[in-house]
PDB file of C-alpha atoms in Angstrom:
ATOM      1  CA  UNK M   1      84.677  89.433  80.095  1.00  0.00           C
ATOM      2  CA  UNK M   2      87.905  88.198  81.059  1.00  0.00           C
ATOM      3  CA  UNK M   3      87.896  89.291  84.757  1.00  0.00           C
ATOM      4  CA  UNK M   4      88.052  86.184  87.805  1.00  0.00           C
ATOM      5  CA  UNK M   5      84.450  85.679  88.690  1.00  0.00           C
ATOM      6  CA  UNK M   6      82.500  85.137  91.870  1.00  0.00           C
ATOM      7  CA  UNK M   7      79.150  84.981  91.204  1.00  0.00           C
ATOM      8  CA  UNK M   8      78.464  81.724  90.815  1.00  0.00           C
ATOM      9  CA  UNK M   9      78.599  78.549  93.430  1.00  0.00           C
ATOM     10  CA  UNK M  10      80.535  76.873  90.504  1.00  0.00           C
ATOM     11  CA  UNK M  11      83.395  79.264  90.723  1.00  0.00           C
ATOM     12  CA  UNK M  12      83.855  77.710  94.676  1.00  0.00           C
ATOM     13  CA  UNK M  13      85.621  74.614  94.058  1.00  0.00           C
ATOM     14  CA  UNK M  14      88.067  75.923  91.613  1.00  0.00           C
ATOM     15  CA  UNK M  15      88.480  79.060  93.984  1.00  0.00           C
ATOM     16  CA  UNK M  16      89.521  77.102  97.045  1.00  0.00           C
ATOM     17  CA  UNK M  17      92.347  74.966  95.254  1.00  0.00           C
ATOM     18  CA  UNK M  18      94.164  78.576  95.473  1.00  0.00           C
ATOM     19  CA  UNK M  19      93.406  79.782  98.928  1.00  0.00           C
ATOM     20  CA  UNK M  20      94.353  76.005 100.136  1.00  0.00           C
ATOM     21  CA  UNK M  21      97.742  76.189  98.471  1.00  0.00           C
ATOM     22  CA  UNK M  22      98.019  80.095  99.903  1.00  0.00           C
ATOM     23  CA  UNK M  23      97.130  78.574 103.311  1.00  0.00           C
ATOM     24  CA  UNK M  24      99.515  75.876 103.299  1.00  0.00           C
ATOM     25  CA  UNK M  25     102.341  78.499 102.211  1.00  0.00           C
ATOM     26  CA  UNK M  26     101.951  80.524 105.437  1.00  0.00           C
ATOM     27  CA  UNK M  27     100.146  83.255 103.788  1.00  0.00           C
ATOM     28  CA  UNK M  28      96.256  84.593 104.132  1.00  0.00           C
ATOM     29  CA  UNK M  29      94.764  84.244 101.445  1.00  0.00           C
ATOM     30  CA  UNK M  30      92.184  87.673 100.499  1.00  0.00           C
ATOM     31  CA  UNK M  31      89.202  88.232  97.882  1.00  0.00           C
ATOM     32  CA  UNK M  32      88.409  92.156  96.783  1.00  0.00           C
ATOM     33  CA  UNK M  33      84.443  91.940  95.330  1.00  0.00           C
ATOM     34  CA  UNK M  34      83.737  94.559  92.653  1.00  0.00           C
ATOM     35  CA  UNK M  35      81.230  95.480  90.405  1.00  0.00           C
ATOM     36  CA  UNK M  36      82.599  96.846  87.249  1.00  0.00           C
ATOM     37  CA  UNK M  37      79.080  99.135  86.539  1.00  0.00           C
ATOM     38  CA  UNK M  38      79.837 101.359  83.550  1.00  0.00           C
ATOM     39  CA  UNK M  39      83.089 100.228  83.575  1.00  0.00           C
ATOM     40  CA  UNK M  40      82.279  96.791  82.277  1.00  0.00           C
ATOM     41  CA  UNK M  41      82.438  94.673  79.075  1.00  0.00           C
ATOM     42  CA  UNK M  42      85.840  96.917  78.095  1.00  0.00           C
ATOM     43  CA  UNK M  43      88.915  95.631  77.124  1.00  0.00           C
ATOM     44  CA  UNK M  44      91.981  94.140  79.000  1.00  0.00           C
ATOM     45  CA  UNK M  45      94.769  96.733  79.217  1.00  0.00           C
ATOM     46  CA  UNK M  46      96.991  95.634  77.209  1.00  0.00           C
ATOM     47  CA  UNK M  47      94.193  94.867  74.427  1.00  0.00           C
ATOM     48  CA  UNK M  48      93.628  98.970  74.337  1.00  0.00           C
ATOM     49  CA  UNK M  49      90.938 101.243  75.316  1.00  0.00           C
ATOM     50  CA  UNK M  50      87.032 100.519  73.865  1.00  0.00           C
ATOM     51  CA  UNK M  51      83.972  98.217  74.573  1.00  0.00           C
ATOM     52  CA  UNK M  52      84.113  94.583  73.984  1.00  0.00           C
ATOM     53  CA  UNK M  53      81.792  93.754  70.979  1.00  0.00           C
ATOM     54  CA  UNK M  54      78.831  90.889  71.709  1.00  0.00           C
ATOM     55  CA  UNK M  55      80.934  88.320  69.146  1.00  0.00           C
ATOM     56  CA  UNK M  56      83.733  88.333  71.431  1.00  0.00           C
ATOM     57  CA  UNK M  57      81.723  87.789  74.259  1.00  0.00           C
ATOM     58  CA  UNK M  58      80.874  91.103  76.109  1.00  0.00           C
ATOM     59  CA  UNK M  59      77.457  92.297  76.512  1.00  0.00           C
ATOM     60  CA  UNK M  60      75.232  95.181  75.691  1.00  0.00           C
ATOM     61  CA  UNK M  61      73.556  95.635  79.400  1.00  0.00           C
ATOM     62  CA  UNK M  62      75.868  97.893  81.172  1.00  0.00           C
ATOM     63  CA  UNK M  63      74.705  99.328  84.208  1.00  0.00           C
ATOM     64  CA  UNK M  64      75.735 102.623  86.426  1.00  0.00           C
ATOM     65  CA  UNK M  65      73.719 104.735  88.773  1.00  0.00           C
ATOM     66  CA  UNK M  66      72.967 107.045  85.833  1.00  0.00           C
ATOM     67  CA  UNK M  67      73.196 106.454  82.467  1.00  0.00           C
ATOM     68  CA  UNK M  68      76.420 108.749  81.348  1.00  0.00           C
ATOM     69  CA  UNK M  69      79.532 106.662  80.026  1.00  0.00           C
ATOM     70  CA  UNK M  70      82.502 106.860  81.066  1.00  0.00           C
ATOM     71  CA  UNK M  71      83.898 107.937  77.836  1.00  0.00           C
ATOM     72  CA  UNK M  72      83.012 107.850  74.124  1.00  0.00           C
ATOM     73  CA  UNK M  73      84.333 104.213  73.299  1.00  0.00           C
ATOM     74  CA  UNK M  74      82.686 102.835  76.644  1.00  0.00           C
ATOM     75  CA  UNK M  75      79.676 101.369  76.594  1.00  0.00           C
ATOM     76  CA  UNK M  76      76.649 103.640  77.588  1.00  0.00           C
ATOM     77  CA  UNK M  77      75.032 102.123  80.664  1.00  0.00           C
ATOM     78  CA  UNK M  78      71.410 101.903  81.833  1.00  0.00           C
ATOM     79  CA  UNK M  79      70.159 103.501  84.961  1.00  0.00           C
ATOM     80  CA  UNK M  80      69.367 101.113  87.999  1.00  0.00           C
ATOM     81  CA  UNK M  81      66.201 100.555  89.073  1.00  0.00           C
ATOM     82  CA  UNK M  82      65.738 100.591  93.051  1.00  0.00           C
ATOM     83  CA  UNK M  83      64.614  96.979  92.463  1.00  0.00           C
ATOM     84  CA  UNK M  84      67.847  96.111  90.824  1.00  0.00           C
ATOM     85  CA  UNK M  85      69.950  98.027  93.653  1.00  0.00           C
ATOM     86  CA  UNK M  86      68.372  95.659  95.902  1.00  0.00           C
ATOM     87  CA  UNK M  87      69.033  92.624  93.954  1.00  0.00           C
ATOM     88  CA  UNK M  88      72.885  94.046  93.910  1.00  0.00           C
ATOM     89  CA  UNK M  89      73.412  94.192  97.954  1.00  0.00           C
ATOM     90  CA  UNK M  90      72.185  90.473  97.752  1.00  0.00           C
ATOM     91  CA  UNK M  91      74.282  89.659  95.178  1.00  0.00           C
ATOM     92  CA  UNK M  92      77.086  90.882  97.265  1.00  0.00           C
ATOM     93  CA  UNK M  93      76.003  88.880 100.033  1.00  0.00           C
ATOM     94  CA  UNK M  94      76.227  85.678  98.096  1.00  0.00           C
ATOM     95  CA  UNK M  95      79.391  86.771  96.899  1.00  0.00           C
ATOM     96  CA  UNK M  96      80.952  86.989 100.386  1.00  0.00           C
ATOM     97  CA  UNK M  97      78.801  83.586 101.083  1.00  0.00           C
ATOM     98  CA  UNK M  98      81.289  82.200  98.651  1.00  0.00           C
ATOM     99  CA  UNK M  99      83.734  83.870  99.469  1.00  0.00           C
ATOM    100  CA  UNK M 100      83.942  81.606 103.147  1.00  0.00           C
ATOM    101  CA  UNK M 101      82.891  78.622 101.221  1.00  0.00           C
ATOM    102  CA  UNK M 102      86.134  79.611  99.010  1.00  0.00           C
ATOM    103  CA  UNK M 103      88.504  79.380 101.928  1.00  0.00           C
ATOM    104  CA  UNK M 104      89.319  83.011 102.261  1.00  0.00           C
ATOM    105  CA  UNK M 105      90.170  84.885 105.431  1.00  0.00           C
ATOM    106  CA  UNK M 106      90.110  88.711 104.286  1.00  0.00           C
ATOM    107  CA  UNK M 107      87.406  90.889 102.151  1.00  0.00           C
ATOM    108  CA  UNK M 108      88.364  93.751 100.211  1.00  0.00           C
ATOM    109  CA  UNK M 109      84.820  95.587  99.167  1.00  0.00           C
ATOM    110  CA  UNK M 110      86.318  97.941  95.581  1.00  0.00           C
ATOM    111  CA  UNK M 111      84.003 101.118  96.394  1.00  0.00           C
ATOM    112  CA  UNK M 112      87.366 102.621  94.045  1.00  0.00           C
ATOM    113  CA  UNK M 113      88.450 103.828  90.880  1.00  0.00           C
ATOM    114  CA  UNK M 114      85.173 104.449  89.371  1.00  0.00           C
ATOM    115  CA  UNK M 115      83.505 101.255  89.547  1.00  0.00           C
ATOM    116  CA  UNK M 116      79.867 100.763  90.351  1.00  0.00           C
ATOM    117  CA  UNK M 117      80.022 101.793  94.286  1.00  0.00           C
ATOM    118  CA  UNK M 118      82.612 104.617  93.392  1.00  0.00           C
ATOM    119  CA  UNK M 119      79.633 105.587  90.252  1.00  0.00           C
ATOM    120  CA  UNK M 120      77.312 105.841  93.554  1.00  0.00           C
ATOM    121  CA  UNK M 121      79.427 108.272  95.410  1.00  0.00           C
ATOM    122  CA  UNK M 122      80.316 110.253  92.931  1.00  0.00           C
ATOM    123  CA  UNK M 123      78.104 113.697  91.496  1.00  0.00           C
ATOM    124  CA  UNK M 124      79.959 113.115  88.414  1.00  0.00           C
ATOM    125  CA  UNK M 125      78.835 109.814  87.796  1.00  0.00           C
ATOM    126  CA  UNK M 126      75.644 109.891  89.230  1.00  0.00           C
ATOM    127  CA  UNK M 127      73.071 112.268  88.720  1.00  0.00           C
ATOM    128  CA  UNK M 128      69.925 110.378  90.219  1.00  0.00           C
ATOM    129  CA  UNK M 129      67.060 111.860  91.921  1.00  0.00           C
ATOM    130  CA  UNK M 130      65.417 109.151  94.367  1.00  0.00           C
ATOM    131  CA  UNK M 131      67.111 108.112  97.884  1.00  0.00           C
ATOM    132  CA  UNK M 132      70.158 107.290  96.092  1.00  0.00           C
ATOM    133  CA  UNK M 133      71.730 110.065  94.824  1.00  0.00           C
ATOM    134  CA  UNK M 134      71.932 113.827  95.534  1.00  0.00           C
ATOM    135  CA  UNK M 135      72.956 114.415  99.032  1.00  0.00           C
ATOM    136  CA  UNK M 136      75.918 112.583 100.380  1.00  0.00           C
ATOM    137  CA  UNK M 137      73.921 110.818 102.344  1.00  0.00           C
ATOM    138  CA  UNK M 138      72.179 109.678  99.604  1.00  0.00           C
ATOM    139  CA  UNK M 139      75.237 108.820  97.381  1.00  0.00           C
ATOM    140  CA  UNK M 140      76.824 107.015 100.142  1.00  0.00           C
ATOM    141  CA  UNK M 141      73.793 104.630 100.929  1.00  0.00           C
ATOM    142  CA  UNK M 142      74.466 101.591  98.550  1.00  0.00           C
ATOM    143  CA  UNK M 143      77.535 101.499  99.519  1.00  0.00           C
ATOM    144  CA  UNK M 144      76.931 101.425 103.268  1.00  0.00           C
ATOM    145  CA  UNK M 145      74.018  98.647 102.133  1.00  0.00           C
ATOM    146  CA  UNK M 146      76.299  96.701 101.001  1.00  0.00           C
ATOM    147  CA  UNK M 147      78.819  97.091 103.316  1.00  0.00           C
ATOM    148  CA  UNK M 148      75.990  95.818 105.681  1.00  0.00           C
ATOM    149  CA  UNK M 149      74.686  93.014 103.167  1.00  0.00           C
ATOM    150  CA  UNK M 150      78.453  91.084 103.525  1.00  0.00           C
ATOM    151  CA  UNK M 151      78.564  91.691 107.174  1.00  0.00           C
ATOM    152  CA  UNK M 152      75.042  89.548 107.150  1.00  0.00           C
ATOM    153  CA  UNK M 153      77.738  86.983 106.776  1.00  0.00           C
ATOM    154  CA  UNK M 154      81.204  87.675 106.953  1.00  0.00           C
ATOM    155  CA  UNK M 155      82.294  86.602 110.195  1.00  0.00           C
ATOM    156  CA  UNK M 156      82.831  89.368 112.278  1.00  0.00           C
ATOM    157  CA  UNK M 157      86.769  88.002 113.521  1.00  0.00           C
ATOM    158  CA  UNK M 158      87.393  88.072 109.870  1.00  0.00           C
ATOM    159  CA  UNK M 159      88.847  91.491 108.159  1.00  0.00           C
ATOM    160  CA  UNK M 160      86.403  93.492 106.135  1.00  0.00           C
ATOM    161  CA  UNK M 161      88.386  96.084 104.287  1.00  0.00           C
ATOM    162  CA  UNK M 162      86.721  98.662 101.631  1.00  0.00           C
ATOM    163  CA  UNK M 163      88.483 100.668  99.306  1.00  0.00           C
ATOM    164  CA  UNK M 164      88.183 104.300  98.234  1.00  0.00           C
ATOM    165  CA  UNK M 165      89.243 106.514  96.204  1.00  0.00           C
ATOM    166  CA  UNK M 166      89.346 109.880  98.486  1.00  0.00           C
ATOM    167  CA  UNK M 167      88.991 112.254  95.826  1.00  0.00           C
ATOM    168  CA  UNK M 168      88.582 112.259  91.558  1.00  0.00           C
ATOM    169  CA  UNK M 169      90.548 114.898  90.951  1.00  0.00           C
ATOM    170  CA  UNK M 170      87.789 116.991  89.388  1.00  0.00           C
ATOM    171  CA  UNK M 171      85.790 120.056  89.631  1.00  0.00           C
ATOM    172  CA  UNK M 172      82.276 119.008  90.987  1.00  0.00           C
ATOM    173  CA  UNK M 173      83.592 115.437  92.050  1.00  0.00           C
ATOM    174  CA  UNK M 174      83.680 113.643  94.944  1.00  0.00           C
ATOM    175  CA  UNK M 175      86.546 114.759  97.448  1.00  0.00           C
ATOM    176  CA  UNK M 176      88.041 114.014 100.462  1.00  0.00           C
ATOM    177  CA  UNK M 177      85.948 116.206 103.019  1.00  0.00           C
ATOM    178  CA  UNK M 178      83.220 113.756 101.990  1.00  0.00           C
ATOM    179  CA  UNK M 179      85.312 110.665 101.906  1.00  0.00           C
ATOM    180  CA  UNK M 180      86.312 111.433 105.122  1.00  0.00           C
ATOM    181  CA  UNK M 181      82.572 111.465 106.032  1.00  0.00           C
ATOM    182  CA  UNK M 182      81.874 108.287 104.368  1.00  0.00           C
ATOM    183  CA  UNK M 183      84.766 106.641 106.379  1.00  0.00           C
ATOM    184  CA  UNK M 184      83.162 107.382 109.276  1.00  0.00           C
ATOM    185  CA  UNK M 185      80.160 105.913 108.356  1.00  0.00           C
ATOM    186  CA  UNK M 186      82.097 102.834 107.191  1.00  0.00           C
ATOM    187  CA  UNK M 187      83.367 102.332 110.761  1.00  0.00           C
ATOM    188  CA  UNK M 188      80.094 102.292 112.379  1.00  0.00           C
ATOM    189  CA  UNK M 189      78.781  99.836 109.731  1.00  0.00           C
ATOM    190  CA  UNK M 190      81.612  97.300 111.072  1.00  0.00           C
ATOM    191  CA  UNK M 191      84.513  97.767 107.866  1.00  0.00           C
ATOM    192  CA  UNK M 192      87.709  97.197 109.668  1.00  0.00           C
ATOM    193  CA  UNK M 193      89.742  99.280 107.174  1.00  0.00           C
ATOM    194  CA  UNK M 194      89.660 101.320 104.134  1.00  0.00           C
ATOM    195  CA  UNK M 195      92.320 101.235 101.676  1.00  0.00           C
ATOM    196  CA  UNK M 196      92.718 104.593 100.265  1.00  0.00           C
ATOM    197  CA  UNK M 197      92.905 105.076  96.656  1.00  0.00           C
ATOM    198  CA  UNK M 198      92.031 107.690  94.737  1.00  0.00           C
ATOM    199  CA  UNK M 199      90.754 109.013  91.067  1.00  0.00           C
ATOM    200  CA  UNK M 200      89.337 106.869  88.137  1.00  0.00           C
ATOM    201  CA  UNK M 201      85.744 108.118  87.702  1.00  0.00           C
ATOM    202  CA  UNK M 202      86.324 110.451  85.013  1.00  0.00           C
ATOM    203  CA  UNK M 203      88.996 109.695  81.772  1.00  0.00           C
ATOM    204  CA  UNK M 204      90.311 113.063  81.476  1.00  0.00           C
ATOM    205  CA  UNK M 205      92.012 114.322  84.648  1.00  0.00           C
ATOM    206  CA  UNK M 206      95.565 114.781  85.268  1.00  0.00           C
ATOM    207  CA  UNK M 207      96.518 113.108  88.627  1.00  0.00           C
ATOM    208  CA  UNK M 208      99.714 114.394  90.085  1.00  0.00           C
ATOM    209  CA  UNK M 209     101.552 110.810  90.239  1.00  0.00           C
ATOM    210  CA  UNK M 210     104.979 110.982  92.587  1.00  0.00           C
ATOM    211  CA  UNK M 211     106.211 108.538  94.842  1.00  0.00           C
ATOM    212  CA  UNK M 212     103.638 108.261  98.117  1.00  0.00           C
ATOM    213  CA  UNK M 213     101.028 110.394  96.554  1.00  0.00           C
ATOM    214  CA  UNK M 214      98.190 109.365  98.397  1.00  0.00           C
ATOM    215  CA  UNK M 215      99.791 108.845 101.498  1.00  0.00           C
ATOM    216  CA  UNK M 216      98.510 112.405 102.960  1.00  0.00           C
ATOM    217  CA  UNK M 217      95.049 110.659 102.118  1.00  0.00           C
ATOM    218  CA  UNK M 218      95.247 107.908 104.312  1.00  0.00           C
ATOM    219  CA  UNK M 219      96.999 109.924 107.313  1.00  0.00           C
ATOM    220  CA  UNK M 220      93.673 112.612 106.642  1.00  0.00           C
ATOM    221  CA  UNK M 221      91.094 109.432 107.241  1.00  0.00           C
ATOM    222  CA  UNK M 222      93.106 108.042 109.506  1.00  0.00           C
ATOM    223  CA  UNK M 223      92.886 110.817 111.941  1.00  0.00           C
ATOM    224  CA  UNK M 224      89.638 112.641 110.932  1.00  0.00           C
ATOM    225  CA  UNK M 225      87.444 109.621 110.526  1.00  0.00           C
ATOM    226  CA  UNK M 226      89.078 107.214 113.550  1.00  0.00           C
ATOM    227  CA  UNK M 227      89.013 103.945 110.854  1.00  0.00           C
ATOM    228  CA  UNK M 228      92.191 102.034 110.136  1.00  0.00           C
ATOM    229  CA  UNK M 229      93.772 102.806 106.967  1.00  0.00           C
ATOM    230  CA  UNK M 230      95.899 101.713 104.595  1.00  0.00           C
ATOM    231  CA  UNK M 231      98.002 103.531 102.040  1.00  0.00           C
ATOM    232  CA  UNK M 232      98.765 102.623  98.360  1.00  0.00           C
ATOM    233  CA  UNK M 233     100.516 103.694  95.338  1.00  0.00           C
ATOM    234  CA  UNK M 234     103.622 104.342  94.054  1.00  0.00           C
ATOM    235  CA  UNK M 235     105.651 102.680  97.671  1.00  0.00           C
ATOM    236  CA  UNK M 236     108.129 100.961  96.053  1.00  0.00           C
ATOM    237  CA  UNK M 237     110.839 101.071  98.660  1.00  0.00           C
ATOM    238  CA  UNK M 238     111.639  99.410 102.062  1.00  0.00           C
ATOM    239  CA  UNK M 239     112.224 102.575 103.766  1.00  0.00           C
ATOM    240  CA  UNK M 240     109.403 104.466 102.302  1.00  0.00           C
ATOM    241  CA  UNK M 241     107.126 101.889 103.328  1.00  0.00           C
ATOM    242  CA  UNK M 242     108.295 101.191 107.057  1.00  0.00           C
ATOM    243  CA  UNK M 243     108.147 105.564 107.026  1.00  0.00           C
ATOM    244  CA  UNK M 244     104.309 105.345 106.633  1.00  0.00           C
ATOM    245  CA  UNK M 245     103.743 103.423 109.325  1.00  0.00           C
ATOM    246  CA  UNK M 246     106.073 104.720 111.702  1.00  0.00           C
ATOM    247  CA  UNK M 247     104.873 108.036 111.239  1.00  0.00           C
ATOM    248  CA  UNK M 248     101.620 107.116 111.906  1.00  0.00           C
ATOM    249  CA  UNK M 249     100.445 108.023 108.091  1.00  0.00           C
ATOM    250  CA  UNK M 250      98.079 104.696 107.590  1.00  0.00           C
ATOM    251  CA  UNK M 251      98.198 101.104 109.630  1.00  0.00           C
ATOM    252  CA  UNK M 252      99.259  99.459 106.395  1.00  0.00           C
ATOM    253  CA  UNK M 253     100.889  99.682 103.099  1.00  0.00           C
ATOM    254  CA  UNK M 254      99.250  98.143 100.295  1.00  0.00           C
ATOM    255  CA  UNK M 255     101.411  97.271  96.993  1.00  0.00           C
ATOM    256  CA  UNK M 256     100.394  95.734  93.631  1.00  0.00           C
ATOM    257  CA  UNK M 257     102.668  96.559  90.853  1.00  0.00           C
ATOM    258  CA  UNK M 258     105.879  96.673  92.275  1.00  0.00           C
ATOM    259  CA  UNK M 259     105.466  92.680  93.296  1.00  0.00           C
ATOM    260  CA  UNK M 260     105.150  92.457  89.799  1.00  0.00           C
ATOM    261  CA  UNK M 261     108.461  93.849  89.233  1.00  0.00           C
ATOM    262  CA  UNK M 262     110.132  92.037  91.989  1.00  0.00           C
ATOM    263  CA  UNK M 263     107.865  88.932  93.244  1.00  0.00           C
ATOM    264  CA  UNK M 264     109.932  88.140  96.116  1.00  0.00           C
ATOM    265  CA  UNK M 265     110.038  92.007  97.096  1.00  0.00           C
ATOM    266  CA  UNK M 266     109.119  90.797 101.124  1.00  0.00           C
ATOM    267  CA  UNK M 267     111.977  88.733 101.160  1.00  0.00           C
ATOM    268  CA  UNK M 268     114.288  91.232 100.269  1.00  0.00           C
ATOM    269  CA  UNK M 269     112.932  94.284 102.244  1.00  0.00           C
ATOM    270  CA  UNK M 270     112.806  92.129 105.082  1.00  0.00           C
ATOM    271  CA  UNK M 271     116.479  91.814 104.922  1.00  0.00           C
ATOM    272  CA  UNK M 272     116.975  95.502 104.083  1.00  0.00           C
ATOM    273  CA  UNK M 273     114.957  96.472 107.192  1.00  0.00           C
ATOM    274  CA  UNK M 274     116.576  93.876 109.592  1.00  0.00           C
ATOM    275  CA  UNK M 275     114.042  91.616 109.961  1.00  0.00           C
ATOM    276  CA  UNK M 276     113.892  88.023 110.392  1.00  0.00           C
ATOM    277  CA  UNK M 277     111.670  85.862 107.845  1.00  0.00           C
ATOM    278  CA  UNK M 278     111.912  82.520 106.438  1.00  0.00           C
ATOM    279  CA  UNK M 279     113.142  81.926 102.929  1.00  0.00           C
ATOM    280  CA  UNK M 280     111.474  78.772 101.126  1.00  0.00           C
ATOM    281  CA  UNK M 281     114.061  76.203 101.206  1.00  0.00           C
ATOM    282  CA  UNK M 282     114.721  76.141  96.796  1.00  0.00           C
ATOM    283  CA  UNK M 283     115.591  79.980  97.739  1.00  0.00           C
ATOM    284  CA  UNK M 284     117.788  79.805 100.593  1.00  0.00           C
ATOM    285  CA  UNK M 285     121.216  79.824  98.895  1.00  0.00           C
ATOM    286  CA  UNK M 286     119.779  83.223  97.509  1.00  0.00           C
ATOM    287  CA  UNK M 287     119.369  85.026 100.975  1.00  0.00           C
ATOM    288  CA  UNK M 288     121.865  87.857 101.776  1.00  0.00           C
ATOM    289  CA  UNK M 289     124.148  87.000 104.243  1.00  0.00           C
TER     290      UNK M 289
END
């Protein structure tokens, strides 16, 4: 209930006072659309785990590919109809409709961390017997309509990026020989890049978290699927990041929570790394000389 919307024309206006003032900074300004699926109406993070009851404003009609919760204090979703999957890839549609209305220059599509698209993919999540679920193939399909359904009208100069997660960690999940697969497919459906995750479709896996853990991901897709990728999670360093690409591991590096810790993080990697890059001019004093 609390999550930045795009599903409605009224959210445009509001949306392109930020990409403007992104623009005008000298950065691009990027949207990621997701669909939370059995996922949604939960809690913010810091609020603790558990569904959001109706008086506090979530909502009782969850949906998911199947209907098996994520865990015992999620909400239990309903099954999609066909009808409704449909109604979804136009929904997405509009959403990157908006999305250039909005101003923005890049599209993420979240096909991750056991969301609705990631609920598709996975055997774990979805146990559906029509054209969209069993074989990989079939598991992969609304994804790859969707993909399709934002390329309708996403200009094709601008980026289309979708992210992953390669495997869930699980017995019986999905993994990365079929990620690799559905990279593949990606690429001939026109994403640009897939930024590779991983895990978040089931609540009670260990993931073995160390720094770069999901690099070997991204090199894998990289070189077996022949899409663009980008690598993300736990790069918190200069060097570690400029490694990745160098070695040819993944195109880009993606970070989140370390900018976070250290907003101005580019500023000072750039320095560490030798690079040249304007400071805003309140900062300059600041800049290591």
């Amino acid at each position: 209930p609390h999550d930045l919307g795009i599903w409605d024309d009224e959210h445009v206006e509001f949306l392109r006072r930020i990409t403007t003032f992104v623009h005008t900074q000298g950065a691009v300004a990027g949207v990621q659309l997701a669909h939370a699926g059995r996922k949604a109406s939960t809690r913010r993070p810091w609020e603790g785990r558990g569904a959001v009851r109706l008086a506090e404003g979530g909502w009782s009609d969850v949906v998911a590919p199947s209907a098996i919760p994520f865990a015992e204090d999620f909400p239990e979703p309903r099954a999609l109809s066909r009808t409704e999957i449909d109604a979804l890839c136009d929904d997405f549609r509009n959403a990157a409709q908006r999305a250039i209305d909005a101003g923005f220059r890049v599209i993420e599509l979240h096909a991750a961390h056991g969301y609705l698209l990631h609920e598709f993919l996975s055997p774990l999540s979805n146990i559906r017997t029509d054209e969209y679920g069993g074989s990989l193939e079939n598991r992969a399909r609304f994804t790859l309509r969707v993909v399709d359904a934002i390329r309708e009208v996403w200009p094709a100069d601008k980026p289309l990026l979708v992210r992953v997660s390669a495997t869930d960690w699980a017995d019986g999940g999905w993994n990365v020989e079929e990620c690799v697969q559905l990279c593949r497919w990606l690429g001939e459906h026109d994403a640009d890049l897939v930024d590779c995750s991983s895990g978040g479709i089931a609540s009670d896996v260990r993931i073995p978290v160390s720094p770069g853990y999901q690099v070997p991901f991204a090199r894998r897709i990289r070189h077996e699927a022949g899409i663009a990728t980008g690598a993300v999670g736990m790069i918190t360093e200069a060097g570690q990041a400029e490694a990745v690409i160098a070695d040819g591991d993944a195109d880009m590096v993606f970070m989140a929570r370390e900018f976070l810790r250290q907003p101005h993080w580019p500023l000072l990697a750039a320095h560490e790394l030798g690079a040249t890059m304007a400071w805003p001019d309140q900062y300059d004093r600041a800049r290591p000389r």
